[in-house]
Amino acid sequence: MMPMDMHLEYLESFLTLAQGPSFTAAARTLGISQSSLTKRIHNLEDSIGMRLFDRSVTGVSLTPVGKLYLKYANQIDDLQDRFGDELSREFKQSGTLTFGVIPSASEYGLTRIISRFMRSSGCRCSLTTARSEDLELMLGDGLCDFAFIKNESGTNDFRRILVTNDHMVFVASVDHPLAQHRTVSLGQLKDESFFFEPKGSRPYLTCVELCRKAGFEPNIVGTDGQMDNIVDFAAQGLAVSLLMSGIVPHDRRIVAIPLDPPVVSRIDLCFRNRPLSAMQRRFLDFFETLSDDKRSGDVIVRREQRGDDGTAAD
């Protein structure tokens, strides 16, 4: 007999594919590969002993057996939702949603999203802070329900919803020769001394790769996990840095100038490709009602505090 969690996973795949028009579209909706979806449908058909779909070059359509199965699959899905809702109502105080967040969560308004959900729903939540690469491992191991991850690696094991975009800036002292430029290219920085985020971290590796693509090996004089320390080194003219705009503190001693061409980073809400609990669905429903400005309000405020040239506003 098929395990319950696997059965629900296959049921979700069937219902999605039944909406058409193709395996490709259904796989994209589910956030899995087409081969994974095909395997699920084949396994489901094997367990029933009959074909549920007719395949053609124009797409897929339900067989008579598939139409019968759809009738009951919808009922099962509805019963599962009703069970989850009642379970949440009766026992929600015994459950907790666990969120993994990047260290810059407050700068991107992520903690505000979670706190709003807690106030509006009454659900209990816990937060674990870690680097994006570590959050991906935690999410994959089931150690958190959701993770807010910067530049998620694109694995098919996760679904993701965009929270906000950010762009990289050149950070230097206001006395730096490039301080008055509206934009800066990486090629202009080949002779600079850099202070980056911790060695081996995703931001560190990204900056090193960008410099190499620009044709030079960066002269890295230091690394630090504290943003204030990096900014202080830059403010004193001891080094420059490459940071995402949203996490640069407001400091009159520095400039933060956009790169040309732009380097854009995305922050995503990530979760696993598995049937969701009622509480998890409740959070997703809440999240999807938020407008873009409410999802990333802190970033918007911070950008409005900067001048059009990317420098810190007075």
Tab-separated table of N, CA, C and O in Angstrom, residues 8 12 80-81 84 145-146 159 271-285 288:
chain	number	residue	atom	x	y	z
A	8	LEU	N	-0.920	11.458	-0.984
A	8	LEU	CA	-1.378	12.844	-1.101
A	8	LEU	C	-0.551	13.606	-2.125
A	8	LEU	O	-1.067	14.470	-2.843
A	12	GLU	N	-2.158	15.289	-5.460
A	12	GLU	CA	-1.946	16.681	-5.863
A	12	GLU	C	-1.449	16.746	-7.307
A	12	GLU	O	-1.877	17.597	-8.086
A	80	GLN	N	-9.415	16.321	3.037
A	80	GLN	CA	-8.110	16.589	3.630
A	80	GLN	C	-8.023	18.034	4.116
A	80	GLN	O	-7.505	18.314	5.198
A	81	ASP	N	-8.559	18.964	3.308
A	81	ASP	CA	-8.566	20.373	3.712
A	81	ASP	C	-9.419	20.579	4.954
A	81	ASP	O	-9.025	21.310	5.878
A	84	GLY	N	-7.621	19.242	7.938
A	84	GLY	CA	-6.546	20.140	8.338
A	84	GLY	C	-7.065	21.375	9.048
A	84	GLY	O	-6.487	21.818	10.047
A	145	ASP	N	9.606	24.887	8.396
A	145	ASP	CA	8.459	24.837	7.486
A	145	ASP	C	8.679	25.724	6.266
A	145	ASP	O	8.330	25.350	5.148
A	146	PHE	N	9.231	26.902	6.515
A	146	PHE	CA	9.499	27.865	5.446
A	146	PHE	C	10.875	28.469	5.673
A	146	PHE	O	11.370	28.521	6.797
A	159	ARG	N	9.682	24.792	-3.665
A	159	ARG	CA	8.885	25.794	-4.361
A	159	ARG	C	9.354	27.151	-3.837
A	159	ARG	O	9.833	27.256	-2.710
A	271	PHE	N	9.683	26.680	0.260
A	271	PHE	CA	9.106	25.580	1.026
A	271	PHE	C	9.174	24.313	0.192
A	271	PHE	O	9.351	24.369	-1.029
A	272	ARG	N	9.048	23.187	0.846
A	272	ARG	CA	9.268	21.902	0.177
A	272	ARG	C	8.086	21.494	-0.697
A	272	ARG	O	6.957	21.918	-0.479
A	273	ASN	N	8.392	20.643	-1.684
A	273	ASN	CA	7.367	20.101	-2.583
A	273	ASN	C	6.651	18.939	-1.915
A	273	ASN	O	6.815	17.778	-2.304
A	274	ARG	N	5.878	19.244	-0.914
A	274	ARG	CA	5.121	18.214	-0.213
A	274	ARG	C	3.754	18.780	0.141
A	274	ARG	O	3.590	19.998	0.213
A	275	PRO	N	2.774	17.912	0.381
A	275	PRO	CA	1.463	18.429	0.801
A	275	PRO	C	1.619	19.296	2.050
A	275	PRO	O	2.342	18.950	2.985
A	276	LEU	N	0.942	20.422	2.075
A	276	LEU	CA	1.073	21.368	3.169
A	276	LEU	C	0.070	21.079	4.276
A	276	LEU	O	-1.048	20.612	4.021
A	277	SER	N	0.481	21.342	5.496
A	277	SER	CA	-0.441	21.249	6.621
A	277	SER	C	-1.395	22.438	6.566
A	277	SER	O	-1.175	23.413	5.839
A	278	ALA	N	-2.461	22.357	7.353
A	278	ALA	CA	-3.425	23.454	7.375
A	278	ALA	C	-2.768	24.747	7.838
A	278	ALA	O	-3.064	25.823	7.322
A	279	MET	N	-1.861	24.650	8.815
A	279	MET	CA	-1.203	25.846	9.320
A	279	MET	C	-0.260	26.437	8.276
A	279	MET	O	-0.158	27.660	8.122
A	280	GLN	N	0.434	25.565	7.533
A	280	GLN	CA	1.309	26.051	6.470
A	280	GLN	C	0.500	26.732	5.371
A	280	GLN	O	0.888	27.781	4.863
A	281	ARG	N	-0.622	26.147	5.017
A	281	ARG	CA	-1.476	26.764	4.003
A	281	ARG	C	-2.010	28.102	4.495
A	281	ARG	O	-2.165	29.053	3.719
A	282	ARG	N	-2.283	28.155	5.785
A	282	ARG	CA	-2.800	29.396	6.353
A	282	ARG	C	-1.782	30.522	6.203
A	282	ARG	O	-2.134	31.654	5.867
A	283	PHE	N	-0.515	30.194	6.444
A	283	PHE	CA	0.509	31.227	6.273
A	283	PHE	C	0.640	31.622	4.809
A	283	PHE	O	0.747	32.815	4.496
A	284	LEU	N	0.630	30.641	3.893
A	284	LEU	CA	0.744	30.972	2.470
A	284	LEU	C	-0.421	31.833	2.006
A	284	LEU	O	-0.228	32.770	1.224
A	285	ASP	N	-1.621	31.521	2.481
A	285	ASP	CA	-2.778	32.346	2.122
A	285	ASP	C	-2.572	33.773	2.613
A	285	ASP	O	-2.870	34.738	1.896
A	288	GLU	N	0.202	35.543	0.470
A	288	GLU	CA	-0.199	35.894	-0.885
A	288	GLU	C	-1.194	37.046	-0.922
A	288	GLU	O	-1.449	37.612	-1.978
